[in-house]
Amino acid sequence: MYALMALGITLTVSVIKLPNFAHAEYITVGAYAALIASQQFPGNPLLIIVIAGTAGALAALIAHLTVFRALEKQRSSTYTLLLASFAVGLILRYSLFILADSTNLFDRRIQVSLQVLLREGSLIITNIFAWVVPTSLILVMLLSLLLNHTPIGRDMRAMANNLDLARIIGVRVERVKNWTWMLVGLLAGSSGALWGIYSSVSPLMGWFAILSVFAAAILGGMSSFTGTILGAYLVAFSENTVMQFLNFQLGVDFSFKPAVPFIIIILILLFRPQGLTGLFDFLRRGELRR
Amino acid sequence: MKRFLRALLIAVFVLAFSNLAVAQDDLEIITLGVAQPFTGPLGSFGQDFTRGIQLAVMQMNAQLEAAGSKIRFEAVSQDTEGTPEGAARAVRTIVQTTNAQVIVGPLTTSEVLGAKQFVDENGIVIVAPASSGVAGGIPGDNIFRVMYPPDVYAANAFAQIAIARGYQNVVVLHVNDPFGNGLAEKFTTEFQAAGGGDVTVVSYAPNPIDLSAEATRVSAEVARLQGSGSTAFFCVCFLADAQKLLQIALVDPTLSAVEWMGIENLANPQLLEDAAIADFLRAANFISVSFADNSTPLTQPFIDSFTAEFGSAPGPFTNYAFDAANIAMLTILVAGNDGLAVKSMLPFISSHYIGTAVQAYLDENGDQAVVYYGLFQVSPDAPEFVAVGSYDGATRVVTFNQ
């Protein structure tokens, strides 16, 4: 799940050049859209995920058109854009609080009832696993196909490599940015729906996850899809398996779990700022910058 | 004659308005501070609680006006953001900008403790409607928790239930905050004092993204303790956290086979909307306690007034905010708007106040000592919680319905 969330961050940083903290709220917008859709169309996870992705894409596009594009036109610095992303996130978050309060939608689960599909020893496959994991993988594969084999993907990679050069060779930068934001929102919204199916939906769910998501993107080097996916698995592995090991073997309390993404971020920034990029050359196909 | 009448008319108007002005000037406005979380995860509670307090103020002002009193109350609210720091900031802001001597709120024990140092040092009184954490029970301080009983009773009730059900060991999963820590610690003491065996405690950080690792540990501990006797699981988790845990427990053979207890938060019909979870909790013989399964002559009038005023029924525990505001205002009317005088008088007024659910009576810590819990389980016939017994805080005895 972190992979799906972190891919959007990597895409924003690479193509738009903005570490967008409002990404957390695009995840939450998707989750709420999925929750409301699940009440209208119960038992139809695919439709729910599509609606969530669309809502996330719309939120990201509207934020771009109303805030980020205007600031870019004024040649605002990255710091200003970063602050603006916090502001957009806050506005979205508290709008969702108002929605949740008025409709009593706090801590609700998206209505996909859990069923065990396969139980063989310690191997258990549930319908939620069967939805979440393949959907995440399919979305990642579609994204990879889009970036590597379509004209818009080629333009995105061109902008990620060198924005000025991309303009010179005729890339329609604004159009590509619009598509990028929609893609980012689509990924975030879909991941919000999948997360809401697995746990529960609240206005702060994206915000609580965002540090781990950034840790995954930073670990991935902020420019590589393959690296980001690996980074996401490493963060999740650290938060669960490593924490379990530390708890069982050394008695480290689970309350320290939220510190894991911070530790990962600090260690990477100190010792390997480029993250996993370049570590596995054979995986370079997934990189945005070549 | 016309000129005379015109002058008379003007004089009447001037006198009328001057009288009105005098009447307005003569009113003594007393500020009642309201510190509640309007934002953050507890925002919906804070907003409903504030409406409950506003209703109490409106009703009190109407009574004061009818009685010809010149005293009026005015509620001034600040957002605690649901955090200890936010609560301290909210209380300080109210006191410094309005000179309020009494604050109704904050909501949680963490918030109450966040504001404690400031109120103790400045002679301000906090009347907290729903804080129940064990850590908040401190004798002699300026904090009164007037309606909702402290968790020492809940801990005792769960210990009595565990003993009555024949559990020899219990594994507790709790949120690592003053509420969770206090309840888990007190439960352990009470359970073992009542003859219970081992209690293993696993804690988790507030607002978890996922509880997989914690669930694995709990499952392993349950499996370990089952070797030495009947073992149960006690979930001291908030609703959202319990939902995450249940997704894992549903497919965990150990957690599916053990009996469950859970705090009041979890006796929530929202949990049972998912048929799989309803079936799971029914099979796990899940039991929870809920305070004030009672009503008084004030219960229905409060619900009716609230609904008429705000267009929707009051949310959970909102009546405690209404009661807390009434106790605060009654005490101010008797003792005057002075924090130390209010502190001295408030226990006396409380013990003569009939609440909307139970009467208030404060113990040596300034906490509610009238405790009746209902015991709830999932109905065998429908996805709903039904009462299966009760707990009386005075006798500390659990009684199951026949």
XYZ file of C-alpha atoms in Angstrom:
692
model
C 0.000 0.000 0.000
C 2.892 2.311 0.847
C 4.235 1.640 -2.661
C 1.096 2.957 -4.303
C 1.066 6.010 -2.053
C 4.796 6.693 -2.450
C 4.767 6.390 -6.252
C 2.660 9.547 -6.400
C 5.207 11.401 -4.268
C 8.042 10.254 -6.521
C 6.116 11.345 -9.607
C 5.389 14.792 -8.109
C 8.974 15.367 -7.014
C 10.414 14.207 -10.340
C 8.082 15.877 -12.808
C 6.571 18.811 -10.883
C 9.640 19.366 -8.636
C 7.466 19.683 -5.551
C 7.510 17.553 -2.372
C 3.762 17.798 -2.010
C 2.482 17.325 1.550
C -1.130 17.659 0.379
C -0.600 14.165 -1.065
C -1.774 12.866 2.329
C -5.136 14.499 1.790
C -5.508 13.175 -1.770
C -5.256 9.729 -0.148
C -7.955 10.700 2.359
C -10.196 12.234 -0.314
C -10.003 8.934 -2.209
C -10.808 6.990 0.954
C -13.860 9.138 1.689
C -15.064 8.925 -1.903
C -14.707 5.138 -1.633
C -16.546 5.077 1.697
C -19.482 7.069 0.334
C -19.493 5.011 -2.869
C -19.450 1.790 -0.848
C -22.644 2.880 0.876
C -24.300 3.448 -2.502
C -22.837 0.419 -4.285
C -22.016 -2.164 -1.602
C -20.112 -5.235 -2.689
C -18.564 -3.675 -5.779
C -14.911 -3.021 -4.885
C -13.797 -2.293 -8.455
C -16.333 0.497 -8.913
C -15.427 1.834 -5.462
C -11.721 1.977 -6.360
C -12.462 3.685 -9.691
C -14.592 6.343 -7.971
C -11.882 6.858 -5.327
C -9.182 7.263 -7.977
C -11.325 9.756 -9.881
C -11.983 11.789 -6.723
C -8.272 11.825 -5.891
C -7.418 12.893 -9.458
C -9.981 15.710 -9.332
C -8.702 16.935 -5.957
C -5.114 16.983 -7.216
C -6.042 18.697 -10.490
C -8.161 21.369 -8.769
C -5.380 22.066 -6.252
C -2.930 22.432 -9.138
C -5.164 24.676 -11.223
C -6.193 26.940 -8.342
C -3.044 27.093 -6.225
C 0.159 25.552 -7.552
C -0.105 26.786 -11.146
C -0.806 30.337 -9.990
C 2.210 30.241 -7.697
C 4.415 28.779 -10.420
C 3.409 31.629 -12.737
C 4.636 34.045 -10.081
C 7.930 32.135 -10.112
C 7.476 31.193 -6.457
C 10.301 29.268 -4.843
C 10.083 25.588 -3.902
C 9.777 26.665 -0.252
C 6.694 28.736 -1.084
C 5.177 25.840 -3.014
C 5.984 23.504 -0.140
C 4.199 25.826 2.305
C 1.307 26.105 -0.121
C 1.076 22.312 -0.218
C 0.723 22.288 3.582
C -2.024 24.908 3.266
C -3.867 22.934 0.573
C -3.570 19.846 2.758
C -4.982 21.663 5.789
C -7.911 23.075 3.801
C -8.745 19.635 2.413
C -8.286 17.947 5.781
C -10.617 20.262 7.650
C -13.139 20.191 4.824
C -13.161 16.431 5.287
C -13.626 16.919 9.033
C -16.720 19.023 8.301
C -18.008 16.367 5.892
C -17.309 13.558 8.362
C -18.947 15.469 11.203
C -22.078 16.342 9.273
C -22.526 12.822 7.891
C -21.223 10.837 10.884
C -18.437 9.282 8.834
C -15.673 9.029 11.421
C -13.711 5.780 11.674
C -15.943 3.950 9.220
C -14.856 0.948 7.239
C -15.473 0.729 3.534
C -18.140 -1.922 3.301
C -16.310 -4.874 1.856
C -16.853 -7.725 4.278
C -13.847 -9.919 4.912
C -13.982 -13.524 3.705
C -11.293 -16.187 3.845
C -10.700 -17.554 0.336
C -7.881 -19.936 1.161
C -6.469 -21.295 4.405
C -3.523 -23.693 4.149
C -1.541 -23.866 7.389
C -0.253 -20.404 8.124
C -1.118 -19.231 4.595
C -4.380 -17.301 4.658
C -5.746 -15.439 1.652
C -8.737 -13.189 2.202
C -10.926 -11.451 -0.351
C -9.457 -8.118 0.842
C -5.923 -9.390 0.194
C -7.139 -10.622 -3.169
C -8.396 -7.143 -3.984
C -5.679 -5.004 -2.451
C -2.501 -6.734 -3.594
C -3.407 -7.445 -7.253
C -4.968 -3.987 -7.648
C -1.788 -2.354 -6.308
C 0.366 -4.467 -8.633
C -1.845 -3.777 -11.661
C -1.776 -0.030 -10.978
C 2.016 -0.076 -10.661
C 2.338 -2.046 -13.906
C -0.045 0.298 -15.735
C 1.957 3.264 -14.490
C 5.173 1.692 -15.691
C 3.616 1.009 -19.109
C 2.308 4.564 -19.317
C 5.696 6.082 -18.486
C 7.723 3.855 -20.770
C 5.455 3.249 -23.742
C 3.174 6.249 -24.285
C 3.815 9.781 -25.607
C 2.615 11.387 -22.362
C 4.944 9.119 -20.386
C 7.833 10.110 -22.645
C 6.992 13.795 -22.050
C 6.886 13.233 -18.303
C 10.282 11.601 -18.370
C 11.599 14.460 -20.473
C 10.347 16.980 -17.916
C 11.797 14.938 -15.076
C 15.190 14.983 -16.773
C 15.366 18.643 -17.762
C 12.404 20.980 -17.734
C 13.994 23.682 -19.917
C 15.128 21.191 -22.508
C 11.675 19.631 -22.500
C 10.181 23.035 -23.329
C 12.706 23.573 -26.140
C 11.906 20.250 -27.786
C 8.226 21.138 -27.780
C 6.803 19.326 -24.783
C 3.509 20.977 -23.830
C 4.546 21.453 -20.242
C 1.203 22.644 -18.816
C -0.665 19.773 -20.406
C 1.835 17.272 -19.067
C 1.612 18.824 -15.605
C -2.175 18.506 -15.638
C -1.886 14.842 -16.581
C 0.813 14.281 -13.962
C -1.326 15.783 -11.208
C -4.292 13.691 -12.263
C -2.141 10.580 -12.288
C -0.755 11.437 -8.854
C -4.288 11.992 -7.513
C -5.497 8.775 -9.139
C -2.776 6.748 -7.422
C -3.351 8.480 -4.088
C -7.134 8.145 -4.273
C -6.973 4.469 -5.236
C -4.526 3.731 -2.435
C -6.847 5.546 -0.015
C -9.707 3.262 -1.066
C -7.574 0.140 -0.662
C -6.339 1.356 2.723
C -9.917 2.079 3.810
C -10.996 -1.413 2.780
C -8.213 -2.862 4.917
C -8.578 -0.617 7.982
C -10.950 2.341 8.472
C -11.508 5.846 7.135
C -10.948 9.046 9.111
C -9.987 12.592 8.071
C -6.480 12.080 9.444
C -5.680 8.711 7.881
C -3.553 10.140 5.063
C -1.735 12.490 7.380
C -0.841 9.676 9.785
C 0.599 7.645 6.892
C 2.449 10.416 5.094
C 5.747 10.164 6.989
C 6.104 6.489 6.197
C 5.176 7.275 2.588
C 7.839 9.992 2.351
C 10.347 7.622 3.962
C 9.581 5.089 1.210
C 9.974 7.722 -1.529
C 13.221 9.061 -0.045
C 14.541 5.521 0.332
C 13.710 5.017 -3.326
C 15.789 8.044 -4.250
C 12.791 10.210 -5.235
C 13.382 9.492 -8.920
C 12.974 5.777 -9.419
C 9.742 3.809 -9.481
C 11.510 0.546 -8.816
C 13.428 2.162 -5.977
C 10.203 3.613 -4.540
C 8.478 0.222 -4.574
C 11.492 -1.380 -2.918
C 11.636 1.511 -0.456
C 7.971 1.022 0.425
C 8.504 -2.665 1.107
C 11.571 -1.884 3.233
C 9.666 0.711 5.311
C 6.745 -1.676 5.844
C 9.193 -4.470 6.659
C 10.949 -2.245 9.208
C 7.680 -1.150 10.822
C 6.396 -4.702 11.145
C 8.962 -7.481 10.934
C 11.910 -5.521 12.346
C 9.732 -4.030 15.099
C 8.433 -7.505 15.910
C 11.983 -8.806 16.120
C 13.034 -5.906 18.364
C 9.964 -6.408 20.549
C 10.344 -10.170 20.909
C 14.131 -10.241 21.265
C 14.972 -6.968 23.007
C 11.642 -5.960 24.536
C 11.450 -2.721 22.553
C 7.937 -1.347 22.985
C 5.691 -1.089 19.929
C 5.104 2.527 20.906
C 8.428 3.287 19.220
C 7.032 2.169 15.852
C 6.220 5.713 14.668
C 9.925 6.523 15.059
C 10.862 3.980 12.373
C 10.190 6.220 9.327
C 12.042 9.112 10.991
C 15.058 6.892 11.638
C 15.005 5.653 8.041
C 14.777 9.211 6.658
C 17.636 10.473 8.829
C 19.893 7.502 8.088
C 19.325 7.814 4.343
C 19.879 11.554 4.310
C 23.092 11.061 6.303
C 24.619 8.085 4.533
C 22.964 7.641 1.141
C 21.033 10.726 0.035
C 20.435 9.217 -3.386
C 18.551 6.345 -1.705
C 18.375 3.055 -3.559
C 18.904 4.778 -6.915
C 21.838 3.229 -8.717
C 22.150 0.485 -6.134
C 20.669 -2.080 -8.474
C 21.671 -1.106 -11.984
C 19.748 -3.987 -13.453
C 16.565 -2.324 -12.273
C 17.269 0.949 -14.055
C 14.433 0.418 -16.493
C 12.014 1.791 -13.903
C 13.856 5.073 -13.434
C 12.336 8.381 -14.421
C 15.719 10.048 -14.988
C 18.182 8.239 -17.196
C -50.542 71.028 22.382
C -48.908 69.256 19.439
C -45.529 70.563 20.531
C -46.232 69.296 24.056
C -47.217 65.853 22.828
C -44.125 65.640 20.624
C -41.917 66.582 23.576
C -43.697 64.051 25.753
C -43.183 61.352 23.147
C -39.497 62.172 22.860
C -39.160 62.160 26.638
C -40.854 58.774 26.865
C -38.511 57.380 24.204
C -35.439 58.831 25.897
C -36.521 57.460 29.268
C -37.338 54.079 27.824
C -34.003 53.742 26.074
C -32.080 55.135 29.019
C -33.785 52.565 31.253
C -32.875 49.849 28.782
C -29.294 51.048 28.722
C -29.172 51.054 32.503
C -30.685 47.585 32.555
C -28.035 46.332 30.117
C -25.246 48.052 32.044
C -26.469 46.588 35.308
C -26.176 43.018 34.109
C -23.267 41.105 35.540
C -21.851 38.902 32.804
C -19.852 35.927 34.063
C -17.696 34.065 31.593
C -17.802 30.288 31.606
C -14.748 28.968 29.801
C -15.256 26.073 27.404
C -12.164 24.132 26.302
C -13.074 21.343 23.882
C -11.493 19.748 20.814
C -13.173 21.252 17.758
C -10.529 19.890 15.401
C -8.600 16.635 15.361
C -9.960 13.119 15.719
C -12.229 14.108 18.635
C -13.651 17.151 16.870
C -17.186 15.798 16.587
C -17.306 15.163 20.345
C -16.034 18.665 21.088
C -18.651 20.313 18.912
C -21.493 18.328 20.432
C -20.193 18.907 23.960
C -20.058 22.650 23.330
C -23.676 22.605 22.163
C -24.580 20.815 25.409
C -22.825 23.538 27.394
C -24.497 26.295 25.344
C -27.876 24.724 26.077
C -27.128 24.719 29.811
C -26.094 28.392 29.639
C -29.242 29.353 27.682
C -31.503 27.565 30.149
C -29.701 29.061 33.140
C -29.859 32.600 31.699
C -33.582 32.204 31.004
C -34.146 31.150 34.619
C -32.016 33.996 35.954
C -33.897 36.529 33.840
C -37.267 35.155 34.933
C -36.163 35.403 38.555
C -35.104 39.033 38.095
C -31.418 38.305 38.641
C -28.846 40.572 37.041
C -26.380 37.754 36.580
C -25.960 36.242 33.140
C -23.523 33.590 31.914
C -21.605 33.712 28.676
C -19.783 30.693 27.257
C -16.423 31.463 25.635
C -14.888 28.553 23.724
C -11.380 27.654 22.614
C -10.181 24.677 20.593
C -7.910 22.214 22.434
C -7.131 20.392 19.145
C -7.398 17.183 21.179
C -3.827 17.474 22.455
C -2.308 18.247 25.890
C -0.427 21.255 24.490
C -3.552 22.506 22.724
C -5.567 22.137 25.932
C -2.999 24.119 27.934
C -3.028 26.833 25.265
C -6.826 26.943 25.097
C -7.276 27.248 28.860
C -4.549 29.914 29.128
C -6.112 31.927 26.289
C -9.590 31.825 27.825
C -8.326 32.886 31.248
C -6.068 35.643 29.940
C -8.624 37.132 27.567
C -11.794 36.821 29.651
C -10.694 36.356 33.260
C -12.838 33.220 33.429
C -12.356 31.342 36.696
C -14.019 28.089 35.715
C -13.446 26.030 32.580
C -15.787 23.271 31.414
C -13.581 20.716 29.655
C -11.277 19.531 28.258
C -12.429 16.178 26.931
C -9.729 13.551 27.489
C -7.441 12.861 30.413
C -4.370 13.749 28.321
C -5.849 17.172 27.626
C -6.917 17.678 31.244
C -3.412 16.828 32.456
C -1.952 19.154 29.818
C -3.848 22.083 31.337
C -3.325 21.005 34.959
C -0.208 22.981 35.811
C -1.665 26.281 34.599
C -4.989 25.899 36.438
C -3.348 24.746 39.670
C -0.893 27.641 39.647
C -3.526 30.253 38.821
C -6.410 29.112 41.022
C -8.604 28.243 38.050
C -11.064 25.356 38.294
C -11.541 22.728 35.586
C -14.851 20.850 35.487
C -14.199 17.966 33.100
C -17.315 16.165 31.847
C -15.876 12.947 30.453
C -12.224 12.540 31.437
C -11.814 9.204 33.190
C -8.122 8.229 33.034
C -6.644 6.873 36.252
C -3.807 9.406 36.032
C -6.290 12.267 36.459
C -7.402 11.172 39.935
C -5.295 13.483 42.081
C -6.506 14.675 45.511
C -6.501 18.385 46.287
C -5.962 19.697 42.769
C -8.241 22.099 40.874
C -9.666 19.444 38.562
C -13.122 18.003 39.116
C -14.374 15.137 36.964
C -17.992 15.438 37.887
C -20.074 13.025 35.813
C -18.119 10.244 34.130
C -16.468 7.954 36.699
C -12.709 7.345 36.717
C -11.367 4.196 35.107
C -10.499 2.613 38.430
C -14.117 1.425 38.418
C -13.946 0.153 34.827
C -10.722 -1.681 35.709
C -12.448 -3.251 38.696
C -15.523 -4.149 36.645
C -13.419 -5.906 33.994
C -11.420 -7.706 36.684
C -14.669 -8.922 38.266
C -15.977 -10.044 34.861
C -12.722 -11.909 34.157
C -12.901 -13.693 37.497
C -16.614 -14.472 37.064
C -15.926 -15.970 33.642
C -13.113 -18.095 35.017
C -10.202 -16.509 33.159
C -6.891 -17.413 34.742
C -4.747 -15.202 32.504
C -5.392 -12.116 30.413
C -3.467 -10.487 27.576
C -4.088 -6.739 27.373
C -3.496 -4.618 24.285
C -3.703 -0.921 25.105
C -3.060 2.456 23.562
C 0.036 4.033 25.066
C -1.461 7.183 26.562
C -2.521 8.170 30.115
C -5.959 6.592 29.587
C -4.688 3.267 28.230
C -1.711 2.982 30.551
C -3.795 3.760 33.638
C -6.585 1.343 32.786
C -4.202 -1.507 31.891
C -2.168 -0.998 35.050
C -5.211 -0.780 37.305
C -6.832 -3.803 35.667
C -3.699 -5.849 36.291
C -3.682 -4.884 39.983
C -7.410 -5.534 40.446
C -7.399 -8.837 38.535
C -4.468 -10.234 40.445
C -5.835 -8.967 43.778
C -9.069 -10.830 43.000
C -7.176 -14.089 42.473
C -6.387 -13.850 38.757
C -3.127 -15.169 37.328
C -0.782 -13.721 34.708
C -1.489 -10.494 32.848
C 0.652 -9.697 29.824
C 0.467 -6.142 28.559
C 1.255 -5.040 24.996
C 1.034 -1.345 24.173
C 0.855 0.535 20.876
C 1.448 4.153 19.880
C -1.659 6.344 19.478
C -3.099 6.719 15.969
C -1.475 3.619 14.472
C -1.470 3.104 10.719
C -1.478 -0.643 11.181
C -1.507 -3.073 14.109
C -0.119 -6.196 12.408
C 3.020 -6.422 14.515
C 1.129 -5.796 17.751
C -1.532 -8.371 16.824
C 1.160 -10.969 16.167
C 2.631 -10.329 19.606
C -0.764 -10.511 21.290
C -1.510 -13.756 19.468
C 1.822 -15.240 20.570
C 1.223 -14.178 24.183
C -2.277 -15.673 24.198
C -0.898 -18.940 22.805
C 1.843 -18.945 25.457
C -0.484 -18.249 28.386
C -3.109 -20.750 27.246
C -0.656 -23.433 28.287
C -1.154 -22.456 31.918
C -4.931 -22.038 31.940
C -7.938 -20.288 30.498
C -6.782 -17.071 28.842
C -8.749 -14.070 27.556
C -7.895 -10.995 25.524
C -8.708 -7.487 26.767
C -8.723 -4.742 24.115
C -8.140 -1.236 25.518
C -8.318 0.333 22.073
C -10.164 3.166 20.422
C -12.756 2.268 17.809
C -10.576 2.934 14.742
C -7.701 0.931 16.225
C -10.011 -1.944 17.119
C -11.250 -2.017 13.521
C -7.666 -2.456 12.313
C -7.019 -5.144 14.898
C -10.212 -7.018 14.055
C -9.225 -7.311 10.397
C -6.161 -9.247 11.520
C -7.915 -11.140 14.312
C -10.565 -12.414 11.892
C -7.974 -14.613 10.197
C -5.749 -15.316 13.198
C -6.528 -18.797 14.566
C -5.442 -17.919 18.115
C -7.233 -14.568 18.381
C -10.324 -16.161 16.806
C -10.407 -18.878 19.444
C -9.972 -16.724 22.550
C -12.657 -14.812 24.480
C -12.588 -11.011 24.238
C -13.274 -8.109 26.551
C -13.207 -4.503 25.346
C -13.650 -0.996 26.689
C -16.804 1.091 26.346
C -15.679 2.504 22.990
C -16.124 -0.908 21.446
C -19.721 -1.463 22.507
C -20.472 0.555 19.397
C -23.138 -0.544 16.895
C -20.858 0.799 14.134
C -18.572 -2.215 14.669
C -21.425 -4.603 14.001
C -22.270 -3.138 10.587
C -19.801 -5.652 9.153
C -21.447 -9.070 9.436
C -18.080 -10.839 9.686
C -17.070 -8.703 12.673
C -20.475 -9.113 14.330
C -20.167 -12.898 13.979
C -16.595 -12.801 15.242
C -17.456 -10.785 18.362
C -20.444 -13.011 19.071
C -18.269 -16.120 18.789
C -15.563 -14.491 20.948
C -18.154 -13.960 23.699
C -17.102 -10.298 23.568
C -18.173 -8.253 26.578
C -17.960 -4.536 27.283
C -19.163 -2.148 29.960
C -21.018 1.110 29.439
C -21.593 3.804 32.048
C -24.959 5.188 32.994
C -27.318 2.703 31.538
C -29.785 4.644 33.676
C -32.098 7.575 33.298
C -33.334 10.293 35.639
C -36.269 12.695 35.316
C -33.844 15.024 33.512
C -32.803 12.585 30.781
C -35.649 13.022 28.300
C -36.113 16.797 28.843
C -32.425 17.252 28.024
C -32.693 15.182 24.829
C -35.846 17.057 23.781
C -34.382 20.509 24.477
C -31.141 19.686 22.702
C -32.932 18.319 19.654
C -35.274 21.311 19.504
C -32.393 23.769 19.786
C -29.842 22.189 17.460
C -31.945 20.054 15.113
C -30.298 16.741 15.955
C -30.147 14.424 18.927
C -27.187 14.806 21.312
C -24.171 12.587 20.642
C -22.627 10.171 23.131
C -21.732 11.720 26.516
C -23.013 15.191 25.505
C -25.320 15.146 28.514
C -22.244 15.053 30.777
C -21.072 18.359 29.305
C -24.546 19.782 29.950
C -24.388 18.533 33.560
C -20.831 19.787 34.089
C -21.819 23.270 32.888
C -24.807 23.304 35.231
C -22.684 22.275 38.214
C -20.104 24.952 37.321
C -22.739 27.701 37.011
C -24.614 26.698 40.167
C -21.355 26.744 42.102
C -20.435 30.182 40.741
C -23.874 31.487 41.725
C -23.318 30.288 45.283
C -19.608 30.922 45.745
C -19.079 33.869 43.402
C -16.834 34.019 40.370
C -13.649 33.196 42.233
C -11.647 30.074 41.433
C -10.653 29.181 44.981
C -14.169 29.718 46.341
C -15.560 27.583 43.520
C -12.994 24.869 44.311
C -14.139 24.815 47.914
C -17.871 24.801 47.157
C -18.057 22.559 44.076
C -18.088 19.143 45.845
C -21.031 20.304 47.994
C -23.017 21.555 45.007
C -22.195 18.420 43.001
C -23.503 16.107 45.664
C -26.829 17.967 45.511
C -27.142 17.874 41.741
C -29.357 15.417 39.888
C -27.764 14.746 36.520
C -29.222 13.702 33.199
C -28.010 10.126 33.699
C -26.891 9.692 37.295
C -26.503 11.868 40.354
C -23.088 13.372 40.955
C -21.150 12.601 44.108
C -17.428 13.288 44.259
C -14.732 11.222 45.955
C -11.544 12.503 47.629
C -9.973 13.104 44.196
C -12.858 15.260 43.036
C -14.033 12.449 40.736
C -17.507 11.006 40.208
C -18.147 8.226 42.699
C -21.642 7.164 41.633
C -21.010 4.315 39.223
C -23.412 1.986 37.461
C -22.148 0.152 34.411
C -24.258 -1.923 32.092
C -22.553 -5.062 30.713
C -23.076 -5.594 26.994
C -22.611 -8.466 24.572
C -23.573 -9.060 20.953
C -27.078 -10.461 20.762
C -27.231 -14.105 19.622
C -30.119 -13.207 17.305
C -29.148 -9.887 15.719
C -26.119 -7.651 15.107
C -26.740 -5.448 18.132
C -25.402 -5.047 21.638
C -27.712 -6.169 24.426
C -27.420 -5.734 28.183
C -26.388 -8.928 29.945
C -25.730 -7.590 33.416
C -24.616 -4.684 35.545
C -21.864 -3.452 37.826
C -22.421 -1.348 40.921
C -19.455 0.821 41.896
C -20.620 1.082 45.506
C -20.518 -2.658 46.118
C -18.001 -3.384 43.345
C -20.030 -6.407 42.339
C -20.842 -7.642 38.849
C -24.284 -9.170 38.383
C -25.211 -11.148 35.279
C -28.841 -11.321 34.167
C -30.448 -14.723 34.506
